[in-house]
PDB file of C-alpha atoms in Angstrom:
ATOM      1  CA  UNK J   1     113.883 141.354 151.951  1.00 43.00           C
ATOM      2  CA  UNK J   2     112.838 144.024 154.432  1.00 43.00           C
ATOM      3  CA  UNK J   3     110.104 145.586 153.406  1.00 45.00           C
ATOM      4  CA  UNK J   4     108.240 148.828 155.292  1.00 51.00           C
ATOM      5  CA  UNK J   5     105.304 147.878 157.246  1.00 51.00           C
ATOM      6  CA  UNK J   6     102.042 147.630 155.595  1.00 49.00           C
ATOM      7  CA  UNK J   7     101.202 151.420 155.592  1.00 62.00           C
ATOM      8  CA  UNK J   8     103.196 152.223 152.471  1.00 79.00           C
ATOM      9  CA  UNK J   9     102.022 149.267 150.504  1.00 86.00           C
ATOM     10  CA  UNK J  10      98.594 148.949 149.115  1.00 92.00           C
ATOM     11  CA  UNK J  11      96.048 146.241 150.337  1.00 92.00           C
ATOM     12  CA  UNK J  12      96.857 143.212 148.682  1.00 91.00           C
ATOM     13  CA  UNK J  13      92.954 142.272 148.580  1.00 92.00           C
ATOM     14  CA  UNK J  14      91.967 145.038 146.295  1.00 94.00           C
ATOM     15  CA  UNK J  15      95.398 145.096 144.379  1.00 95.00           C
ATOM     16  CA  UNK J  16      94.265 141.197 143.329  1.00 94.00           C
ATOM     17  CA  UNK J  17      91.012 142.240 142.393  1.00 94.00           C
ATOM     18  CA  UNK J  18      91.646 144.777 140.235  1.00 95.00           C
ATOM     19  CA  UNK J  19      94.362 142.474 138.613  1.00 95.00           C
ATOM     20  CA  UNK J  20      91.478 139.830 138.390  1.00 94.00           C
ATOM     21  CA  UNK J  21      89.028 142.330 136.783  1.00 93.00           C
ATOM     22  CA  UNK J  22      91.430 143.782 134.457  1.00 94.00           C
ATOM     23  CA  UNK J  23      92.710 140.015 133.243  1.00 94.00           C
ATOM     24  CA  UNK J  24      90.282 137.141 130.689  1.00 92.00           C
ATOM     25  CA  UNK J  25      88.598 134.690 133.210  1.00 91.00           C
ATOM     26  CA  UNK J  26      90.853 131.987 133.962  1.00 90.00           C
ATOM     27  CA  UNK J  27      94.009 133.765 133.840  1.00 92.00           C
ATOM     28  CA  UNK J  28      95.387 133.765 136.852  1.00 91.00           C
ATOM     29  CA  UNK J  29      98.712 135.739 138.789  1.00 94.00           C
ATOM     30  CA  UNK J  30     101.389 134.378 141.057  1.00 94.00           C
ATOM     31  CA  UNK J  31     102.245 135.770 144.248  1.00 93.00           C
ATOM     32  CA  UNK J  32     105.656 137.598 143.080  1.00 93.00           C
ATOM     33  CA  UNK J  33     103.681 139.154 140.238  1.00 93.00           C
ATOM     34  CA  UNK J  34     101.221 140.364 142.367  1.00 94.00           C
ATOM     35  CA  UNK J  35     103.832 141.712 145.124  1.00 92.00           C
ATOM     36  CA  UNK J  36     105.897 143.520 142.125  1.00 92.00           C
ATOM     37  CA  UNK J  37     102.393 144.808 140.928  1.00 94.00           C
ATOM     38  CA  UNK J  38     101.646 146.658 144.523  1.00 94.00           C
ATOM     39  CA  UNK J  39     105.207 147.529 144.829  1.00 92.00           C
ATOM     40  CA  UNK J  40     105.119 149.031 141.264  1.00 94.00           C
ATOM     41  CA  UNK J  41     101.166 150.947 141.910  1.00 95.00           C
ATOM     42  CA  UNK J  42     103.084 152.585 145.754  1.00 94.00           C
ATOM     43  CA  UNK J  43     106.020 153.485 143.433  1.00 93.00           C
ATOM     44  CA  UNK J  44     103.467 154.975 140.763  1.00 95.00           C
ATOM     45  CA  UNK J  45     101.610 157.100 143.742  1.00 96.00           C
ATOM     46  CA  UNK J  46     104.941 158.116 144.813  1.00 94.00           C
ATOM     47  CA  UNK J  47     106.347 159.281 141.716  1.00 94.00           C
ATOM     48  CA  UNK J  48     102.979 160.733 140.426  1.00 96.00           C
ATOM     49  CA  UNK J  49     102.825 162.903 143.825  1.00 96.00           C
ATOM     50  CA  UNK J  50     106.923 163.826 143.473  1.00 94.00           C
ATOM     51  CA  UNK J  51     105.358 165.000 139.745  1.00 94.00           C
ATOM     52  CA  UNK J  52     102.134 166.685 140.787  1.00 97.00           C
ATOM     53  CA  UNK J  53     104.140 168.633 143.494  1.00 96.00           C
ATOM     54  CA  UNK J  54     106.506 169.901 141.027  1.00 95.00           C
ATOM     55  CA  UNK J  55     103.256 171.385 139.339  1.00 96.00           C
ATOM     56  CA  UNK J  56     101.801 172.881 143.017  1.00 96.00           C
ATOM     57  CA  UNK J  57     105.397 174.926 143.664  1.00 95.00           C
ATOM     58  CA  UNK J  58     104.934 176.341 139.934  1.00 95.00           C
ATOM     59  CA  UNK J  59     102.097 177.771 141.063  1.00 94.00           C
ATOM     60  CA  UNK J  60     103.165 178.778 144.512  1.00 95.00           C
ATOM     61  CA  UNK J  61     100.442 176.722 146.124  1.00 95.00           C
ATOM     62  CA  UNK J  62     101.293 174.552 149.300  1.00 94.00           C
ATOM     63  CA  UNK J  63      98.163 172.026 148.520  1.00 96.00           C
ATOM     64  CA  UNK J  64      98.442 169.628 146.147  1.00 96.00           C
ATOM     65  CA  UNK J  65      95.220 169.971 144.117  1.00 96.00           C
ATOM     66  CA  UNK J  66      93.250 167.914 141.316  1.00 97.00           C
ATOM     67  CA  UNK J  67      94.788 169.380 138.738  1.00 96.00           C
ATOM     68  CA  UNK J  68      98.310 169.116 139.456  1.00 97.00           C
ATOM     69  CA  UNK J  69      97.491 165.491 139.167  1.00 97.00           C
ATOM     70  CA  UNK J  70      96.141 165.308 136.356  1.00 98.00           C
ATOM     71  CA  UNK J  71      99.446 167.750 134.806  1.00 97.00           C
ATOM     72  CA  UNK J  72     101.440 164.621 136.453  1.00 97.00           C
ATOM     73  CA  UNK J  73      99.732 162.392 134.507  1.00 97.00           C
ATOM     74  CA  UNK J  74     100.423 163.696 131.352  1.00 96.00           C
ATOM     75  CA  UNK J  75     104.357 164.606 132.136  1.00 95.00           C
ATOM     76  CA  UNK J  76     104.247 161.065 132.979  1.00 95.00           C
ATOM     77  CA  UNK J  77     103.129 160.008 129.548  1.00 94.00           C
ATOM     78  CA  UNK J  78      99.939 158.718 131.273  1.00 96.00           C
ATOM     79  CA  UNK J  79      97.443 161.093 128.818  1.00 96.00           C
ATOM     80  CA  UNK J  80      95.288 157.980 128.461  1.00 95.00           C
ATOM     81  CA  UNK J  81      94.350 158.305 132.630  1.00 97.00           C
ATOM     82  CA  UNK J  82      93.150 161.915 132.126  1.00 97.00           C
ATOM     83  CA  UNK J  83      89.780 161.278 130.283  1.00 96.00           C
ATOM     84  CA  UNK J  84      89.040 158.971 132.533  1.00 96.00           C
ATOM     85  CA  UNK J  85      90.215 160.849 135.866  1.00 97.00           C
ATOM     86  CA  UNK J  86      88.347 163.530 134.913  1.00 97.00           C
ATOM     87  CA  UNK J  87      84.981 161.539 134.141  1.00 96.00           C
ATOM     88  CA  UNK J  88      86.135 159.698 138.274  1.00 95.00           C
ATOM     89  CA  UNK J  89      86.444 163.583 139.280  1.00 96.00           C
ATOM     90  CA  UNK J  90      83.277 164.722 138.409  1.00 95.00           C
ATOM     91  CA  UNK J  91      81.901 161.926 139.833  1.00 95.00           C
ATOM     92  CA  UNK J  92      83.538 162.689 143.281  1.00 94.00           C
ATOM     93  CA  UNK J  93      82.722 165.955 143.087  1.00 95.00           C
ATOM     94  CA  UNK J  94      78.774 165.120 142.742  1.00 94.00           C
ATOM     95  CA  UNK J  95      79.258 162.191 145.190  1.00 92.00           C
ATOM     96  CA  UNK J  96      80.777 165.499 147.832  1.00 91.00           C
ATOM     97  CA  UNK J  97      77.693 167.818 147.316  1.00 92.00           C
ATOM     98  CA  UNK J  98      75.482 165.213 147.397  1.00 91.00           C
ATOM     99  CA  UNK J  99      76.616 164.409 151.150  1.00 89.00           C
ATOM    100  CA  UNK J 100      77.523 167.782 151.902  1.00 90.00           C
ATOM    101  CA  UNK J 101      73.701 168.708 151.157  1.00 91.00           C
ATOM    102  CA  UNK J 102      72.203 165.593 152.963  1.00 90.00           C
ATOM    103  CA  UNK J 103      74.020 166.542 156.312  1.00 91.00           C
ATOM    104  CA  UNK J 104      72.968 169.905 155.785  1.00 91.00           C
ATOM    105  CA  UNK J 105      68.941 169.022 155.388  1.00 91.00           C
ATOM    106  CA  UNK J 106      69.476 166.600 158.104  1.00 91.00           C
ATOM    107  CA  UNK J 107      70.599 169.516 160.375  1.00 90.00           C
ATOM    108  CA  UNK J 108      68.037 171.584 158.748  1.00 90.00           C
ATOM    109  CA  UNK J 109      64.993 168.840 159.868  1.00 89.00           C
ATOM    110  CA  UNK J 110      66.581 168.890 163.490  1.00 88.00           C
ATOM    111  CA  UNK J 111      66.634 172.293 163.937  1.00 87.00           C
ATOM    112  CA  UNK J 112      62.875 172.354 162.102  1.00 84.00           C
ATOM    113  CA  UNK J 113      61.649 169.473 164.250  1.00 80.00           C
ATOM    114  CA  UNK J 114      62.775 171.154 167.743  1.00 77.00           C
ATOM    115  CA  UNK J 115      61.030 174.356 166.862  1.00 75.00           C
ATOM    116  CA  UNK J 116      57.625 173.098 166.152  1.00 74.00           C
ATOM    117  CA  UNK J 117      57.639 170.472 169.275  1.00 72.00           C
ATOM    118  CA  UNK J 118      57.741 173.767 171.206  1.00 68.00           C
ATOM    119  CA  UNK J 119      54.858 175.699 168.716  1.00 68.00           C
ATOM    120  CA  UNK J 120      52.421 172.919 169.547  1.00 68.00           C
ATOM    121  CA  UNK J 121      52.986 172.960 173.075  1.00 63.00           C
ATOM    122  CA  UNK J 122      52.054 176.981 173.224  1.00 62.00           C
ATOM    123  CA  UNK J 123      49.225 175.705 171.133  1.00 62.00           C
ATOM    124  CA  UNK J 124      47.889 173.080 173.685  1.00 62.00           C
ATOM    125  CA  UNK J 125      48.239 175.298 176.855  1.00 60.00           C
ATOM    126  CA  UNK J 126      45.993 177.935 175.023  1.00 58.00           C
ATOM    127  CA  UNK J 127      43.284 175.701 174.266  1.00 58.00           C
ATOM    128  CA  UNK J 128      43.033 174.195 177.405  1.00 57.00           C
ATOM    129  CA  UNK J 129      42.904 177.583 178.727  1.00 53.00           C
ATOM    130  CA  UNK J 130      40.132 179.452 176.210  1.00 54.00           C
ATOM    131  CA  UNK J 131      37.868 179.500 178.675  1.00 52.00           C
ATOM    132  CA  UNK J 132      39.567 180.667 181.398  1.00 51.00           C
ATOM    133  CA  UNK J 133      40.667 183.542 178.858  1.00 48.00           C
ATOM    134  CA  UNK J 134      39.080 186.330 180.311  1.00 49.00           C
ATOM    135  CA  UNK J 135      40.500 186.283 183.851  1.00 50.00           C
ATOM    136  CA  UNK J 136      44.198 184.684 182.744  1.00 50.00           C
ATOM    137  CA  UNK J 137      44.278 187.058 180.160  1.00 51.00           C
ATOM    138  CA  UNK J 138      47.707 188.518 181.217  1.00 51.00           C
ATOM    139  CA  UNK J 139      49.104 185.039 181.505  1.00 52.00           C
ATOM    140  CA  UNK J 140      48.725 183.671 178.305  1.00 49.00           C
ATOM    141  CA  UNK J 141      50.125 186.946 176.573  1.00 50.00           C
ATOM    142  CA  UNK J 142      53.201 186.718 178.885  1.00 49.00           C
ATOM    143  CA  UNK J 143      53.461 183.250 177.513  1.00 49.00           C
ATOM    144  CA  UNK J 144      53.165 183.603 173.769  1.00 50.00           C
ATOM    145  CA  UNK J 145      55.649 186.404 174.493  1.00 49.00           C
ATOM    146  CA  UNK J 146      57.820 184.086 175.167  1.00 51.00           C
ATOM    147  CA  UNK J 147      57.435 181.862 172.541  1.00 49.00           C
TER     148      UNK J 147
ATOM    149  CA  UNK E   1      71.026 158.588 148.729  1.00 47.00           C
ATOM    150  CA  UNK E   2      69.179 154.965 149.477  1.00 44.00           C
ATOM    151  CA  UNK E   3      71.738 153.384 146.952  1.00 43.00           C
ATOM    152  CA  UNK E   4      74.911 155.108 148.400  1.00 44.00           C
ATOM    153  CA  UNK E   5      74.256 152.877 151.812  1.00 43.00           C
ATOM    154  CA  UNK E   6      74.259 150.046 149.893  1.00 43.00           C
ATOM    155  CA  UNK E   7      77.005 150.436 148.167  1.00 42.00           C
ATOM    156  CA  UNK E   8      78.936 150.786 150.467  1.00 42.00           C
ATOM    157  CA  UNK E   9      77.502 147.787 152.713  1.00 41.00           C
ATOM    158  CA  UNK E  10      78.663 146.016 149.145  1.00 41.00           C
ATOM    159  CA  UNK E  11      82.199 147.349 149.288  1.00 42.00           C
ATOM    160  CA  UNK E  12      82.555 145.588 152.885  1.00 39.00           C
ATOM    161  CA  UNK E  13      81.409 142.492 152.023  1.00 39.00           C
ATOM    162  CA  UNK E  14      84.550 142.602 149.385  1.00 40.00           C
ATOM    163  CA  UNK E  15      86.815 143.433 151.250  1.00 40.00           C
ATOM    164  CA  UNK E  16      86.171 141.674 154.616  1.00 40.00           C
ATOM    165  CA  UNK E  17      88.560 138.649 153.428  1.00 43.00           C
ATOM    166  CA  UNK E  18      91.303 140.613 152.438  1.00 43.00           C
ATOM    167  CA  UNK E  19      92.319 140.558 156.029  1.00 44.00           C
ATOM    168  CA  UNK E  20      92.831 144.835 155.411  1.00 45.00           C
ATOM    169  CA  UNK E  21      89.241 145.765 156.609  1.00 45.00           C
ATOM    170  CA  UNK E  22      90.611 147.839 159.305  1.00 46.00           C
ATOM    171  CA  UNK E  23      91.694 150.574 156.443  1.00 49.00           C
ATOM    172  CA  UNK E  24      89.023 153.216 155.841  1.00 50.00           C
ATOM    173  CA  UNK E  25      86.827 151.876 153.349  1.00 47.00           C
ATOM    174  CA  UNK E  26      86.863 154.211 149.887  1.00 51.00           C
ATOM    175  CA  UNK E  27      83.608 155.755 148.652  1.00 49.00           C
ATOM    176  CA  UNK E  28      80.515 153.785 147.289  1.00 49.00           C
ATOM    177  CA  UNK E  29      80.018 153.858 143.955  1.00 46.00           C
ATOM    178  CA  UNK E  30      77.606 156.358 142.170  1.00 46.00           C
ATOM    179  CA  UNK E  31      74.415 154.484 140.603  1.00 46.00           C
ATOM    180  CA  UNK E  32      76.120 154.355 137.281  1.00 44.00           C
ATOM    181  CA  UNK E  33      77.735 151.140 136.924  1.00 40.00           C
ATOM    182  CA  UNK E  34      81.135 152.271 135.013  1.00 41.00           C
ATOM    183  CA  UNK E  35      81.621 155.090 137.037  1.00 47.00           C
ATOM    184  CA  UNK E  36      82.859 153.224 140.421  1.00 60.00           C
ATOM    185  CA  UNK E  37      84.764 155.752 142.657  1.00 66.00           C
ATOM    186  CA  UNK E  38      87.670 154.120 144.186  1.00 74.00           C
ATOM    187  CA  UNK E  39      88.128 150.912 145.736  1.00 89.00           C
ATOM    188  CA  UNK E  40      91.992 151.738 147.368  1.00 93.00           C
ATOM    189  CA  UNK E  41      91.524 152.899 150.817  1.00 93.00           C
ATOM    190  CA  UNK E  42      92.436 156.953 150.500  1.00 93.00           C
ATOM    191  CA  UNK E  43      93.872 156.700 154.144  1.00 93.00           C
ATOM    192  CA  UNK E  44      96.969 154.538 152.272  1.00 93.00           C
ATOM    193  CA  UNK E  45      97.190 156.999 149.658  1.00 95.00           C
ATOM    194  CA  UNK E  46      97.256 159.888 152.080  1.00 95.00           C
ATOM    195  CA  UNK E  47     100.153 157.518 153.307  1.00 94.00           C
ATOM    196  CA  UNK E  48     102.226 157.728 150.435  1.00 94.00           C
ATOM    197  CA  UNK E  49     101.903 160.633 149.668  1.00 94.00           C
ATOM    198  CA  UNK E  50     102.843 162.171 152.933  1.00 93.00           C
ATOM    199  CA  UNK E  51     105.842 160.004 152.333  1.00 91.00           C
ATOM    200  CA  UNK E  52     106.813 162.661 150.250  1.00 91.00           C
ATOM    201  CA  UNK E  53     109.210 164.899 152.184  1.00 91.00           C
ATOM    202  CA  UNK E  54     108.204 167.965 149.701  1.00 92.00           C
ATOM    203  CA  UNK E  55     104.890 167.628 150.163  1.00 94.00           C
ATOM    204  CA  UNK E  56     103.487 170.144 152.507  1.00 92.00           C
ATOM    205  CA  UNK E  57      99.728 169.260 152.280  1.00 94.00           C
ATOM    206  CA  UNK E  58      97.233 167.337 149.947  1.00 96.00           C
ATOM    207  CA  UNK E  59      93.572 168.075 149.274  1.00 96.00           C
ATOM    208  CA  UNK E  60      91.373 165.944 149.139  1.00 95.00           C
ATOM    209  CA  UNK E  61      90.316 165.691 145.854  1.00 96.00           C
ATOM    210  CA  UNK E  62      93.838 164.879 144.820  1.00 97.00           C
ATOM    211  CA  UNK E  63      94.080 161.881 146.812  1.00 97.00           C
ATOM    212  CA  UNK E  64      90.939 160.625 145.299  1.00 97.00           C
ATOM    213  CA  UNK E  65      92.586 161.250 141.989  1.00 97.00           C
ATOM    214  CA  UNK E  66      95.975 159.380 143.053  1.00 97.00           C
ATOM    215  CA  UNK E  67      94.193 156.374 144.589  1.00 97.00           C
ATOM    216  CA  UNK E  68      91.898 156.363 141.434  1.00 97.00           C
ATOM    217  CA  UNK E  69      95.142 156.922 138.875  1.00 97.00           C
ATOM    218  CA  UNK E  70      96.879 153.951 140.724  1.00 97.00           C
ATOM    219  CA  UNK E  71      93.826 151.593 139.929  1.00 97.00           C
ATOM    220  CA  UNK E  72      94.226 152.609 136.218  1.00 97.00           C
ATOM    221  CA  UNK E  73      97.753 151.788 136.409  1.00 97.00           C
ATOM    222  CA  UNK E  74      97.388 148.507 138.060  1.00 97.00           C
ATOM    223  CA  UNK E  75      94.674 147.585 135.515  1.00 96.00           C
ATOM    224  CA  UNK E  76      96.947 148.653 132.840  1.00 96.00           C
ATOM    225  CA  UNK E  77     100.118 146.554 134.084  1.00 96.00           C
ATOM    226  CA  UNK E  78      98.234 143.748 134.411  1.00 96.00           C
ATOM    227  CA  UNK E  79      97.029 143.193 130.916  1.00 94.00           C
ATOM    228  CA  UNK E  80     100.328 144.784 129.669  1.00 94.00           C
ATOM    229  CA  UNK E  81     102.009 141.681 131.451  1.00 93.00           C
ATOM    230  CA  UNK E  82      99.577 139.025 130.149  1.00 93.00           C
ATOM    231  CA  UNK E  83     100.144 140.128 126.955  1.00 87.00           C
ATOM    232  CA  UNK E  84     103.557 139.067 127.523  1.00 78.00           C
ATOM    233  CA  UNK E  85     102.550 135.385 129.067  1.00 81.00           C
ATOM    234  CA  UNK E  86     100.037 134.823 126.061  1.00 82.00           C
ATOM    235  CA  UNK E  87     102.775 135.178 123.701  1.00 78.00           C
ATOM    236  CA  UNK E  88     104.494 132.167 126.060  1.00 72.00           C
ATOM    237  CA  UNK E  89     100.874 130.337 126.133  1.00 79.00           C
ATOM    238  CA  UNK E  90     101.217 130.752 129.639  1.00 84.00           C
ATOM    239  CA  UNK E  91      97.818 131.039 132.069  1.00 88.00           C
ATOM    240  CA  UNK E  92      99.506 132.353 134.883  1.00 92.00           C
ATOM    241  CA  UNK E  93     101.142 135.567 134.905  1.00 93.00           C
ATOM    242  CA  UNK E  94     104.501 135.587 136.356  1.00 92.00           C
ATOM    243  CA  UNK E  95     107.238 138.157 137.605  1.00 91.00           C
ATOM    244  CA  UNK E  96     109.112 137.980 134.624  1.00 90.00           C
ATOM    245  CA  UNK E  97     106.179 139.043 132.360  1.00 92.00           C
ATOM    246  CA  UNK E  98     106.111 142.237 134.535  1.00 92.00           C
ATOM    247  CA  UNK E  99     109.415 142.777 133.629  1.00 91.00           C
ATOM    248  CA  UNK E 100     109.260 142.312 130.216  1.00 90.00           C
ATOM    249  CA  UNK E 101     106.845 144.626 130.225  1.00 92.00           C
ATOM    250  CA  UNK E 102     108.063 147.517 132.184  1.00 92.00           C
ATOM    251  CA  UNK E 103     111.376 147.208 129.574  1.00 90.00           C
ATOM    252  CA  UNK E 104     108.972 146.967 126.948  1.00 91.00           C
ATOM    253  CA  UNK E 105     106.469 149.758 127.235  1.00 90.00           C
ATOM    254  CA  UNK E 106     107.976 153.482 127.625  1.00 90.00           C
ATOM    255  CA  UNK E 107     105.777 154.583 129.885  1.00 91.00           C
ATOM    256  CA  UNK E 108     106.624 152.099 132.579  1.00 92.00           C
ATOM    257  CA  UNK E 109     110.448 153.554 132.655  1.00 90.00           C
ATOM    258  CA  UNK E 110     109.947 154.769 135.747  1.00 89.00           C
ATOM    259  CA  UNK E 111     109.868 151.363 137.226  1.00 89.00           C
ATOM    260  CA  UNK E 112     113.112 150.064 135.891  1.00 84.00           C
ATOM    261  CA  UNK E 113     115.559 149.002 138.538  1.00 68.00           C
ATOM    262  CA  UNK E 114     112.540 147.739 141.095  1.00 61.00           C
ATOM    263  CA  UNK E 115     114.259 145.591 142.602  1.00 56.00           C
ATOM    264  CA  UNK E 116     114.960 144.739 146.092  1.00 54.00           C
ATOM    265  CA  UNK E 117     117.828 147.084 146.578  1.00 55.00           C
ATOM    266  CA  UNK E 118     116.061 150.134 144.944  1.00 53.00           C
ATOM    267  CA  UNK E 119     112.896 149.375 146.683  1.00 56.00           C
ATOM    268  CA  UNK E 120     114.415 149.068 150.312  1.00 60.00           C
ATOM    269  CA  UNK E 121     116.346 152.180 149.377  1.00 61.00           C
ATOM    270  CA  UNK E 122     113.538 154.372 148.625  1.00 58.00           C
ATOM    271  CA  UNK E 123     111.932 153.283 151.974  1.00 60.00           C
ATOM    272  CA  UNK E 124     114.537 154.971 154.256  1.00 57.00           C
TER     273      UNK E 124
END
């Protein structure tokens, strides 16, 4: 049997495990099973995406989005996926901010971190030159100007 | 965000022997236990579905939903199938319980006629 190189077929690692999971300890699955199983799950994504695309044209979108999944699912008499999709969704969704906002306050510490390296060394210069003050007067303004 | 690092130095671990870690590894898992994100690789998904020749472009969160939908699928299959070998006091499930299955439940239509023939078919 030909089959298409590995990037239309699932990983056969995590295909087994969630077999595994899903199964009573000590049941176990032979290799054709398992093939016809990740055959069957590409064949599912395929047909699901043929379905949710049907659903994206209706509504004269070019993206395939969330919920033209989820419509999929229940043309494809999967209902019992949706409560559960939804719950994985929301999930995601947190999982998204969450990062979005972390890279955001790490940029936001950068940015915070470069300006106040330069505030203290404005601050050193004019300590070291308080007393000379009165006759660099001019100087020190021109530098805070800066700043 | 301490336990999203870990999680996903878990998810490596996993899938190290698999032989497949060179896919993209899928998202770590939120700190609730039950509510595990995905463990197929979304760069495969993105794969199929770009397989589609109708498909003109994806987001994101649909892929997630896909690879997430798939897992469901697999896990419901499986015990689908062993339902079948338990009834032949089998511990082992084989390729024929799959097919019984897929004739027996309605919602697994779509997979009649997986064979070879259709499968190398669809792939061209």
């Amino acid at each position: 049997m030909a089959e298409r190189p590995e990037d239309l077929n699932l990983p056969n690692a995590v295909i087994t495990r969630i077999i595994k999971e899903a199964l009573p300890d000590g049941v176990s699955i032979s290799k054709e099973a398992r093939s016809a199983i990740s055959r069957a799950a590409s064949v599912f994504v395929l047909y699901a995406t043929s379905c949710a695309n049907n659903f994206a044209m209706k509504g004269k979108r070019k993206t395939l989005n969330a919920s033209d999944v989820l419509s999929a699912m229940e043309e494809m008499e999967f209902q019992r996926f949706v409560t559960p999709l939804k719950e994985a969704l929301e999930a995601y969704r947190r999982e998204q901010k969450g990062k979005k906002e972390a890279s955001e306050q790490k940029k936001k510490d950068k940015d915070k971190k470069t300006d106040s390296e330069e505030q203290d060394k404005s601050r050193d210069e004019d300590n070291d030159e308080d007393e000379e003050r009165l006759e660099e007067e001019e100087q020190n303004e021109e530098e805070e100007v800066d700043n | 965000m301490a336990a999203v690092a870990a999680g996903n130095g878990a998810f490596r671990e996993e899938e190290g022997t698999g032989g497949d870690a060179a896919a993209p590894q899928p998202h770590a898992p939120t700190s609730a236990p039950g509510a595990r994100l995905s463990r197929l690789p979304l760069a495969r998904v993105k794969a199929l579905v770009k397989a589609d020749p109708d498909v003109t472009l994806a987001g994101q969160e649909a892929i997630f939903i896909l690879a997430r939908a798939a897992e469901l699928f697999v896990e419901t299959i499986a015990k689908d199938a062993y339902c079948c070998a338990q009834q032949g006091k089998r511990k082992t499930l084989q390729r024929r319980d799959l097919d019984n299955a897929i004739e027996a439940v309605d919602e697994f239509a779509f997979l009649e006629g997986i064979g070879r023939r259709w499968w190398k078919s669809k792939m061209q």
